[in-house]
Coordinates of C-alpha atoms in Angstrom, one line a residue:
X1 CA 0.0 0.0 0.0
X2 CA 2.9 2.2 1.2
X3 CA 4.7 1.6 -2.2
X4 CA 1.5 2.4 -4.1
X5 CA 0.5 5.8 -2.6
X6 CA 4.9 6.7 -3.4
X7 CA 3.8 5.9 -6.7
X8 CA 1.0 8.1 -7.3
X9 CA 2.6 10.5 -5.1
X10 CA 5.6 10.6 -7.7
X11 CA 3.4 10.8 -10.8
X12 CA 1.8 14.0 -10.1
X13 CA 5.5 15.4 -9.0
X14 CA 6.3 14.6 -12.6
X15 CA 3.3 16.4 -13.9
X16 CA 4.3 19.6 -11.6
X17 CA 7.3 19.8 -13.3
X18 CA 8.6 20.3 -17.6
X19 CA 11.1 18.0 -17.8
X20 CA 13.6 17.3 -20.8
X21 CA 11.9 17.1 -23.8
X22 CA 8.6 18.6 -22.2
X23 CA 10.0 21.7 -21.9
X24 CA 8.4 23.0 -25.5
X25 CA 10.3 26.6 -25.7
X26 CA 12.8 28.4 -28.1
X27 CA 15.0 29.0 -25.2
X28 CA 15.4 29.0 -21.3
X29 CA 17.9 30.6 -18.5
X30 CA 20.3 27.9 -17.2
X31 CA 21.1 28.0 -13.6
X32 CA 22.6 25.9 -11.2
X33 CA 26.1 24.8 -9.8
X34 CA 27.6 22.1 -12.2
X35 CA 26.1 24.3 -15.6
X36 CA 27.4 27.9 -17.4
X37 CA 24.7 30.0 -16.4
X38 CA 22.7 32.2 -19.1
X39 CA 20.1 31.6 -21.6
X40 CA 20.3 28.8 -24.4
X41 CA 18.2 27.8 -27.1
X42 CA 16.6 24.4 -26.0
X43 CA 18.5 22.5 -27.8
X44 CA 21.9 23.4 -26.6
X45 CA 20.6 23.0 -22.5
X46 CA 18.7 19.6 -23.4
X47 CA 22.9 18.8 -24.3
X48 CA 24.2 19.9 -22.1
X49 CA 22.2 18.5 -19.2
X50 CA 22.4 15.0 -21.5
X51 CA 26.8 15.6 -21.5
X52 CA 26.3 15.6 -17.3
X53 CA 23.8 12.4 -17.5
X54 CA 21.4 14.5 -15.7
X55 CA 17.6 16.0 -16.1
X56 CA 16.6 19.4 -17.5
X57 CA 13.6 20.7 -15.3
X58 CA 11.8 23.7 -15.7
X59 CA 11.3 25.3 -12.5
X60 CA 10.0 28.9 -13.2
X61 CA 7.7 28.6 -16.0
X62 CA 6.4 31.9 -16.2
X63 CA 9.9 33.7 -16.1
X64 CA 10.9 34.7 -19.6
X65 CA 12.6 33.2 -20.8
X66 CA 11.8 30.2 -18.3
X67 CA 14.4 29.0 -16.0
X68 CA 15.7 25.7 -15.8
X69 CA 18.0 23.7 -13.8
X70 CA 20.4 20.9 -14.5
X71 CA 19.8 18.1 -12.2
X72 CA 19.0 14.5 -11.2
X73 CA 15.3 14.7 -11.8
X74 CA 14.2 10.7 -10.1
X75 CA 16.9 11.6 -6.7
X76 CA 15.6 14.9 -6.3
X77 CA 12.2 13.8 -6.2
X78 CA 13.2 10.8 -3.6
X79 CA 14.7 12.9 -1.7
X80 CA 11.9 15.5 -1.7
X81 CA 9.6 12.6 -0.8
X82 CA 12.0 11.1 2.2
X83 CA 12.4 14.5 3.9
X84 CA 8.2 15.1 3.6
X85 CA 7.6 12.2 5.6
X86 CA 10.5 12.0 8.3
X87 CA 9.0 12.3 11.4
X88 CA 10.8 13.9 14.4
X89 CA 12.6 11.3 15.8
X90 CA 14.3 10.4 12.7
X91 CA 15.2 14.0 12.0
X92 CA 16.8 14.4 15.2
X93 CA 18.5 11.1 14.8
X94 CA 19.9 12.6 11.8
X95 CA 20.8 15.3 12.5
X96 CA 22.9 13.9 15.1
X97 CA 24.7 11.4 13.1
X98 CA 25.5 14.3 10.3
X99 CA 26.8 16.2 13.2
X100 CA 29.2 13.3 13.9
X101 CA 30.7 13.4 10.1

């Protein structure tokens, strides 16, 4: 059941998001850490986030031209989906074992 609600809950995180070759525009700002930033045509940032073996997502739609950022689309939305549902004693417990690093 758990798996199956994870599921659904990651379909409609897909849908929030343009991703790759969703992202129907001439051309978009790049930002990020690991990219050039400035704007591209779409083209050039769907290679350039291909080169890194990562994920072109649109994250400000409405900006023009929209902005996009070079990342690991399926970790980031894990990740996005672990922190949602840690409950307090798992955060502290991380927090403390981070500390210890």
């Amino acid at each position: 059941e758990e798996n199956k609600s994870f599921c659904m809950k990651n379909d409609s995180l897909k849908e929030q998001y343009r991703i790759n070759e969703r992202i129907r525009v001439r051309e978009v700002r790049l930002v990020g850490d690991n990219v050039e930033q400035g704007v591209f045509p779409i083209s050039q940032a769907l290679k350039i986030a291909e080169d890194q073996g990562l994920d072109l997502v649109e994250i400000s739609p409405n900006a023009a031209p929209p902005v996009c950022r070079v990342i690991d689309y399926q970790k980031s939305v894990s990740y996005t989906h672990l922190r949602a549902h840690e409950t307090p004693e798992h955060l502290v417990c991380r927090l403390l074992l981070e500390k210890k690093k």
